[in-house]
mmCIF file of N, CA and C in Angstrom:
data_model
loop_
_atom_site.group_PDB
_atom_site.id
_atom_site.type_symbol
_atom_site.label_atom_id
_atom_site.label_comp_id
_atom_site.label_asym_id
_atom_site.label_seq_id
_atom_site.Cartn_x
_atom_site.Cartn_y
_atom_site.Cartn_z
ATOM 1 N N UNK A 6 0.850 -1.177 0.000
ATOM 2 C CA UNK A 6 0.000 0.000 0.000
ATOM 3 C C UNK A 6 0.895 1.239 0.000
ATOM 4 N N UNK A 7 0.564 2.548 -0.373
ATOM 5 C CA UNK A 7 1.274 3.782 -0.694
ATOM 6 C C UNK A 7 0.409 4.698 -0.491
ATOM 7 N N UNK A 8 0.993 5.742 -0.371
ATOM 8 C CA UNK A 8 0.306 6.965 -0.743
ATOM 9 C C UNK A 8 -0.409 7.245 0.591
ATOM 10 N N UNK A 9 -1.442 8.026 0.834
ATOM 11 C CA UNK A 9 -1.699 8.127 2.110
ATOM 12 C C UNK A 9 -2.007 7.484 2.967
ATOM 13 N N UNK A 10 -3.031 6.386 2.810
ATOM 14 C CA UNK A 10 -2.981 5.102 3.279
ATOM 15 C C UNK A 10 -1.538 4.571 3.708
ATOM 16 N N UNK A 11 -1.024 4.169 3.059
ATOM 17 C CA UNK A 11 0.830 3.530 3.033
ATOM 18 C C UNK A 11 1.280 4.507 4.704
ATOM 19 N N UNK A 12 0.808 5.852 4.411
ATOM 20 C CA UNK A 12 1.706 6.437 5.547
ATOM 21 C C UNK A 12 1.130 6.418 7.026
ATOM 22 N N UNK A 13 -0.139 6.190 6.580
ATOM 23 C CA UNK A 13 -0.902 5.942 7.691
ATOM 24 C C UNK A 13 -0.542 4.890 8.734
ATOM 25 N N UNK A 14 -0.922 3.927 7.913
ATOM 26 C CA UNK A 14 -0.042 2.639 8.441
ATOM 27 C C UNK A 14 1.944 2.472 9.152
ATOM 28 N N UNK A 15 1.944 3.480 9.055
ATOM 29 C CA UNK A 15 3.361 3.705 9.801
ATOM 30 C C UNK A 15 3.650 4.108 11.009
ATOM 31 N N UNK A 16 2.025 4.883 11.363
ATOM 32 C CA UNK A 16 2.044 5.220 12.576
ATOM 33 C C UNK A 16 1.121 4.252 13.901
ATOM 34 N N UNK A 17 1.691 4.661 14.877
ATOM 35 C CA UNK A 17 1.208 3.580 16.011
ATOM 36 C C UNK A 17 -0.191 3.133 15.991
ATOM 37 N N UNK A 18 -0.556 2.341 16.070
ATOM 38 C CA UNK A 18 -2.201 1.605 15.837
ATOM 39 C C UNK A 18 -2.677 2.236 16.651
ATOM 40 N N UNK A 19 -2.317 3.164 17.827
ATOM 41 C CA UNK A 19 -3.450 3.998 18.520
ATOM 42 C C UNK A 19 -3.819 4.824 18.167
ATOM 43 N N UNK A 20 -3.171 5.797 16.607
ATOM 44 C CA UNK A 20 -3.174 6.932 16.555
ATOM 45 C C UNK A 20 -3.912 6.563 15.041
ATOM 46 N N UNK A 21 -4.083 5.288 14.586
ATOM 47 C CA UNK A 21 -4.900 5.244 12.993
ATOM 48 C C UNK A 21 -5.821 4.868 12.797
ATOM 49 N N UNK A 22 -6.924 5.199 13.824
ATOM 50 C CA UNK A 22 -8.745 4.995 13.495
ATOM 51 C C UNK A 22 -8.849 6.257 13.677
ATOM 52 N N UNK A 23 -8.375 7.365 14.158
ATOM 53 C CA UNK A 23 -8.829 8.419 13.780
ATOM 54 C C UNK A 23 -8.417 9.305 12.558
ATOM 55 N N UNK A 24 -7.394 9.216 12.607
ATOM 56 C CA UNK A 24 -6.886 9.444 11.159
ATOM 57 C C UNK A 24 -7.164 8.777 10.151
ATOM 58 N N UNK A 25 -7.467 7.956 10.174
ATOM 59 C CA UNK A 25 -8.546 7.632 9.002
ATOM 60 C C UNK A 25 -9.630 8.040 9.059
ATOM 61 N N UNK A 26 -10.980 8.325 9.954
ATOM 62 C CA UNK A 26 -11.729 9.173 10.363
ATOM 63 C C UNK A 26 -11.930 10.499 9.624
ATOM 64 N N UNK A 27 -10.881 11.077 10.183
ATOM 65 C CA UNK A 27 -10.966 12.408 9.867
ATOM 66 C C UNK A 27 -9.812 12.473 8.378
ATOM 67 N N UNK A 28 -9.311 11.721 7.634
ATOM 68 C CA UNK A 28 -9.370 11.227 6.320
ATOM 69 C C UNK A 28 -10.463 11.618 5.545
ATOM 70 N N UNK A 29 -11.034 10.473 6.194
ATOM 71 C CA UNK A 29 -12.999 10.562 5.336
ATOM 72 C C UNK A 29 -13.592 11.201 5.545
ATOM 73 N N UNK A 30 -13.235 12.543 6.763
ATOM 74 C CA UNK A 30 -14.119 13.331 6.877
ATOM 75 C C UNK A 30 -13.380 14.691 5.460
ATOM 76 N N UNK A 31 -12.323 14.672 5.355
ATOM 77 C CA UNK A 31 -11.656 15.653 4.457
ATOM 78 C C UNK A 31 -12.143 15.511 2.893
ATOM 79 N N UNK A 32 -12.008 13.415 2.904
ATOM 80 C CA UNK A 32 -12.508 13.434 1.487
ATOM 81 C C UNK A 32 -13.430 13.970 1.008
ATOM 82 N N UNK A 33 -14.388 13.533 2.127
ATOM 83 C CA UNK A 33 -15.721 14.225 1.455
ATOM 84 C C UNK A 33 -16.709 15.314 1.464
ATOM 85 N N UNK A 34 -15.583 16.615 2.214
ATOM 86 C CA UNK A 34 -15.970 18.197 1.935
ATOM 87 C C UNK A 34 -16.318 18.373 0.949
ATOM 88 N N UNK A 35 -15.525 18.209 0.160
ATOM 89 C CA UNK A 35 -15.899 18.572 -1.078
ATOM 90 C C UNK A 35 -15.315 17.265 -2.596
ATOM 91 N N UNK A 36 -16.602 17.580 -3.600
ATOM 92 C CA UNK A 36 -16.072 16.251 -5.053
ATOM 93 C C UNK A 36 -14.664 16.417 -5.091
ATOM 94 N N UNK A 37 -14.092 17.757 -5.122
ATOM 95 C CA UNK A 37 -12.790 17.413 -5.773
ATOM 96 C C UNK A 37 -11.536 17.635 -4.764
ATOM 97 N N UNK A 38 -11.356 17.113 -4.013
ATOM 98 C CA UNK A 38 -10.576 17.077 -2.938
ATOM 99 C C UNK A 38 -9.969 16.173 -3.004
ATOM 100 N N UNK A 39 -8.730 16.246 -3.218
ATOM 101 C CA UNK A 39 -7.057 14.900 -3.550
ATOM 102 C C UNK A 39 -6.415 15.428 -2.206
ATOM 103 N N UNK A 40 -5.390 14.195 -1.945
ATOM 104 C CA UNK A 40 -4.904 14.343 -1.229
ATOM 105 C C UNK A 40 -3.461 13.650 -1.282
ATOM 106 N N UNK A 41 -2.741 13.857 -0.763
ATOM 107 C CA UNK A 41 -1.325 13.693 -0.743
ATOM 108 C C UNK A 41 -0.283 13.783 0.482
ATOM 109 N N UNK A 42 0.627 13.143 0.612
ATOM 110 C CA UNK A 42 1.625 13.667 1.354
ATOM 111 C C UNK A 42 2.572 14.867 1.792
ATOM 112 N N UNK A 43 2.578 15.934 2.600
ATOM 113 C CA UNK A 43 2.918 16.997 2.732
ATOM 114 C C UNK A 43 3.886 17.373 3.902
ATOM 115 N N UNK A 44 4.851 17.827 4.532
ATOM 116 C CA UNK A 44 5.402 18.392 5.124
ATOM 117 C C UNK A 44 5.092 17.004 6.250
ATOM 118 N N UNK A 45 5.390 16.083 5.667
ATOM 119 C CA UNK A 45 5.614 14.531 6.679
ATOM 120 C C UNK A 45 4.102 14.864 7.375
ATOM 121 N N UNK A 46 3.360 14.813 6.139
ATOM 122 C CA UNK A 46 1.808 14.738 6.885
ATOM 123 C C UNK A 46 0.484 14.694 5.945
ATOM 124 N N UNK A 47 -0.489 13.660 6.095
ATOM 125 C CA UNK A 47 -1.875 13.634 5.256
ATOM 126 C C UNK A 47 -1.860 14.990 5.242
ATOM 127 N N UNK A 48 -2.141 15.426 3.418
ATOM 128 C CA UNK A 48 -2.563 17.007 3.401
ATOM 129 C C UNK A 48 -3.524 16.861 2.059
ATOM 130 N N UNK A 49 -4.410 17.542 2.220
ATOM 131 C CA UNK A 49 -5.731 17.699 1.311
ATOM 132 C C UNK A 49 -5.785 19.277 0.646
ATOM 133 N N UNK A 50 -6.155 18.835 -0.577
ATOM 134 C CA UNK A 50 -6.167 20.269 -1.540
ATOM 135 C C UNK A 50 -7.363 20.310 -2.093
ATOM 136 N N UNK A 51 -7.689 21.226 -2.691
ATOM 137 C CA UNK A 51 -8.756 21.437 -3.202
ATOM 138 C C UNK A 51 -8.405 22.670 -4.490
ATOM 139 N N UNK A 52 -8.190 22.283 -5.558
ATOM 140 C CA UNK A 52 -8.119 22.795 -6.945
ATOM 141 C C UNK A 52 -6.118 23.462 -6.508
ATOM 142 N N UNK A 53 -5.763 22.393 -6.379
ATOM 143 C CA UNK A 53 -4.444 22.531 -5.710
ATOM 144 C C UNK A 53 -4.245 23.451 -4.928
ATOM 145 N N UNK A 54 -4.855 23.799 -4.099
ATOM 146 C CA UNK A 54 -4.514 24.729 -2.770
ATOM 147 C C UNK A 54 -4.619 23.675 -1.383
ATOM 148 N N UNK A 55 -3.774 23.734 -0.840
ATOM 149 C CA UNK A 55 -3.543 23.030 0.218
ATOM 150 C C UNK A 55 -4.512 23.893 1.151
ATOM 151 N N UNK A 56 -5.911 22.953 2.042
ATOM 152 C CA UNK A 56 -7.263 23.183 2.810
ATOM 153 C C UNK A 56 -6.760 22.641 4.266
ATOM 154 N N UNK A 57 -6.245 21.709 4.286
ATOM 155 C CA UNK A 57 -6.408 20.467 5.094
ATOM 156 C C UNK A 57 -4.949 20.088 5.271
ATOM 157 N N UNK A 58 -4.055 20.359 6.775
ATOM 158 C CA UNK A 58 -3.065 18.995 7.333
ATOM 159 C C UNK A 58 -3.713 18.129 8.534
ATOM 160 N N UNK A 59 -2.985 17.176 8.288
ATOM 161 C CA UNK A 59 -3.422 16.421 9.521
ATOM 162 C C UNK A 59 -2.045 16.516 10.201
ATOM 163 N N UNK A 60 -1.745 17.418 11.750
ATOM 164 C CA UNK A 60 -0.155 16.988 11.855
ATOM 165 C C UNK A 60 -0.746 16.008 13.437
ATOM 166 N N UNK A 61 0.593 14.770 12.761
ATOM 167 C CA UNK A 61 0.333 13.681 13.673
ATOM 168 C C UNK A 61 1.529 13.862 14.567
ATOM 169 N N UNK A 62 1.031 13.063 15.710
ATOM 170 C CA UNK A 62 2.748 13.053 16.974
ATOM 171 C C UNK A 62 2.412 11.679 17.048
ATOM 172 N N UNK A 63 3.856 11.252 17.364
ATOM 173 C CA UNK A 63 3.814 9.730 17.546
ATOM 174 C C UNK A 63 3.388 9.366 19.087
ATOM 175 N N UNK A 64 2.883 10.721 19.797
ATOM 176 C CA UNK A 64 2.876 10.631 21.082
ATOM 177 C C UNK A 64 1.138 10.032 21.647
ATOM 178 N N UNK A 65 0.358 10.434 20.159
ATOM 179 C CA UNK A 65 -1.349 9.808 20.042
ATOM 180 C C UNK A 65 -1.370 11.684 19.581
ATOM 181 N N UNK A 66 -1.093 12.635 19.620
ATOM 182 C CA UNK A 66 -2.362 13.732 19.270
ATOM 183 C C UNK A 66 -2.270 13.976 17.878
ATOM 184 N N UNK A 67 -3.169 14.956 17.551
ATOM 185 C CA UNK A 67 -3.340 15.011 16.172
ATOM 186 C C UNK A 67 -4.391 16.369 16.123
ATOM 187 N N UNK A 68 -3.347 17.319 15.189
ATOM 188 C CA UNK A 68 -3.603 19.076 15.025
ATOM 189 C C UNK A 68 -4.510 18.539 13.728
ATOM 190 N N UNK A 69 -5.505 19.691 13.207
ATOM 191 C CA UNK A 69 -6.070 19.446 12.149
ATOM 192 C C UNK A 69 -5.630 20.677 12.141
ATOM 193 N N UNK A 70 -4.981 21.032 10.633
ATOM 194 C CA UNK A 70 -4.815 22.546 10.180
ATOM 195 C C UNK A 70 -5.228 23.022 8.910
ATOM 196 N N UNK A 71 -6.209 24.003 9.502
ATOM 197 C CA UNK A 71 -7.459 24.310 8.575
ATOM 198 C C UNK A 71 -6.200 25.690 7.595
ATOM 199 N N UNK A 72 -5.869 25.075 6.408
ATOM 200 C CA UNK A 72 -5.034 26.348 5.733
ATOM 201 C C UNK A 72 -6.030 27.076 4.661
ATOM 202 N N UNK A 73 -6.025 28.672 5.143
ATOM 203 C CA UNK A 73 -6.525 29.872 3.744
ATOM 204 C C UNK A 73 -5.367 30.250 3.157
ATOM 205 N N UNK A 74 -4.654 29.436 2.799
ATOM 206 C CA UNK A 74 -3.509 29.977 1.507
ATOM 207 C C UNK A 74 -2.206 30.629 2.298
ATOM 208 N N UNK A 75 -1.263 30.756 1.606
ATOM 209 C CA UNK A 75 -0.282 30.977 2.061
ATOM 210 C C UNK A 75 0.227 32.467 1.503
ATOM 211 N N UNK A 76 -0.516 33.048 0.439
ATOM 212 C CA UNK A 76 -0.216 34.209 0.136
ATOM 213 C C UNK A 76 -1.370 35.413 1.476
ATOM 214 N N UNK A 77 -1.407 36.531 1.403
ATOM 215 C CA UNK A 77 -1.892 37.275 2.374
ATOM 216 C C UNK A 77 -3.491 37.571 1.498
ATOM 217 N N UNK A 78 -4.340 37.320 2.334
ATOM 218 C CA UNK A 78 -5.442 37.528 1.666
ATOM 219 C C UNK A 78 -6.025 38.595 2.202
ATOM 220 N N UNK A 79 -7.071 39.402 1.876
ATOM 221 C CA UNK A 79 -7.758 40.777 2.620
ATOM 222 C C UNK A 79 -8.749 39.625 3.792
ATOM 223 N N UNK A 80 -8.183 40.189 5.104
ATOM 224 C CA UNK A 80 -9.319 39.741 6.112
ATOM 225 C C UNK A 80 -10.491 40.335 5.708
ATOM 226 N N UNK A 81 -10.912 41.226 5.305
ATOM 227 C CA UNK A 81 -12.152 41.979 6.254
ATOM 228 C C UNK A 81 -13.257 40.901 5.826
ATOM 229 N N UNK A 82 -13.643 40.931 6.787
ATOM 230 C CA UNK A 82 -15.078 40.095 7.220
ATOM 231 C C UNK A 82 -14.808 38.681 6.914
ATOM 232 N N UNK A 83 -13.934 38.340 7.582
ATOM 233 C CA UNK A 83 -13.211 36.642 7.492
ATOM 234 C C UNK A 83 -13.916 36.311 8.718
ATOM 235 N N UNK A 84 -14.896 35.530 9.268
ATOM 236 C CA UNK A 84 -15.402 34.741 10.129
ATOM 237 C C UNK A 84 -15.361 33.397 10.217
ATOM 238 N N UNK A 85 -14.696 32.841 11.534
ATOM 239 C CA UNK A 85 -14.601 31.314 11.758
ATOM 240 C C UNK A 85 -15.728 31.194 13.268
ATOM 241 N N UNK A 86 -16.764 30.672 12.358
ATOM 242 C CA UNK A 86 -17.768 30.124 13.316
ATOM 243 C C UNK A 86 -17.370 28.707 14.313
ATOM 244 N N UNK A 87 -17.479 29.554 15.491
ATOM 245 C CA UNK A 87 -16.825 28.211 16.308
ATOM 246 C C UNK A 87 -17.674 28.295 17.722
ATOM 247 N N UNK A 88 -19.314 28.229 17.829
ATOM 248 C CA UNK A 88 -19.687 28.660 19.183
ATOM 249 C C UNK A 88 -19.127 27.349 20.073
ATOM 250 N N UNK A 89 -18.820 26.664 19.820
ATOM 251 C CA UNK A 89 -18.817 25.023 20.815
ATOM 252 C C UNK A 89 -17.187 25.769 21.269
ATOM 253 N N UNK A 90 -16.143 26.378 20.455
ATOM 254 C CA UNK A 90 -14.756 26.880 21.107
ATOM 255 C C UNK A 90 -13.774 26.138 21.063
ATOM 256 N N UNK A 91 -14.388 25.185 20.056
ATOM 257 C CA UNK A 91 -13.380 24.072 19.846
ATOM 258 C C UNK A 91 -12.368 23.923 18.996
ATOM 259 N N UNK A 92 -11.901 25.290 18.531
ATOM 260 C CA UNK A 92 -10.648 25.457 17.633
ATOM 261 C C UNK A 92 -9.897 26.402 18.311
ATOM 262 N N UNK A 93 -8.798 27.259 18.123
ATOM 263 C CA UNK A 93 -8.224 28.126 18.292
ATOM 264 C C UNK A 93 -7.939 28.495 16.614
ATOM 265 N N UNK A 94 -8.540 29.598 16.343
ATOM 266 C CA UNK A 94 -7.904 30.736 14.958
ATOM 267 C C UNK A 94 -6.755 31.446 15.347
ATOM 268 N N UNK A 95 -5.926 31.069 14.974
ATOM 269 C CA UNK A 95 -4.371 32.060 15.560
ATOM 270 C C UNK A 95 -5.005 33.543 14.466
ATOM 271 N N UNK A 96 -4.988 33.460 13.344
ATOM 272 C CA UNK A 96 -4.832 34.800 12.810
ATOM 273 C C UNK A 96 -5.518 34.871 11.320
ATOM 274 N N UNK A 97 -6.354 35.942 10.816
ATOM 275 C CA UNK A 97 -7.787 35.436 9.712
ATOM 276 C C UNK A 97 -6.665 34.937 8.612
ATOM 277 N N UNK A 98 -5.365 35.006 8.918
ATOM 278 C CA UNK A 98 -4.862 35.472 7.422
ATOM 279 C C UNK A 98 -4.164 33.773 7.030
#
């Protein structure tokens, strides 16, 4: 096996039912969402813009990092709905 799957499987069996999980939850945001290996981590694009890392620790946790691009985009009126508080937004940009 290869490819994201392949890498999955490399990490400790405690840490790969959720990552696969939240895999399938990335695939299927959206039809055209590929995914690939990135910065030693499941990363998901969408019309080749990198949306989605998964960064894993071999320690069990696992960051989901929600990316808006890497060039500087205009905040104004950038809202991340989060009433439950269950993310931290470092910064709109």
């Amino acid at each position: 096996m290869s490819g994201v799957e392949g890498f999955i499987e490399t990490w400790p069996e405690a840490i790969q039912p959720l990552t696969r999980r939240l895999r399938e939850i990335a695939l299927a945001a959206a039809p055209d969402v590929t995914e690939y290996i990135k910065w030693n981590a499941p990363s998901f694009c969408v019309d080749g813009d990198d949306r989605i890392t998964l960064g894993l620790e071999r320690s069990g946790a696992v960051r989901v990092v929600l990316h808006r691009g890497a060039k500087a985009k205009d905040a104004a009126g950038f809202v991340f709905d989060d009433p439950m508080k269950l993310a931290r937004w470092a910064a709109p940009d």
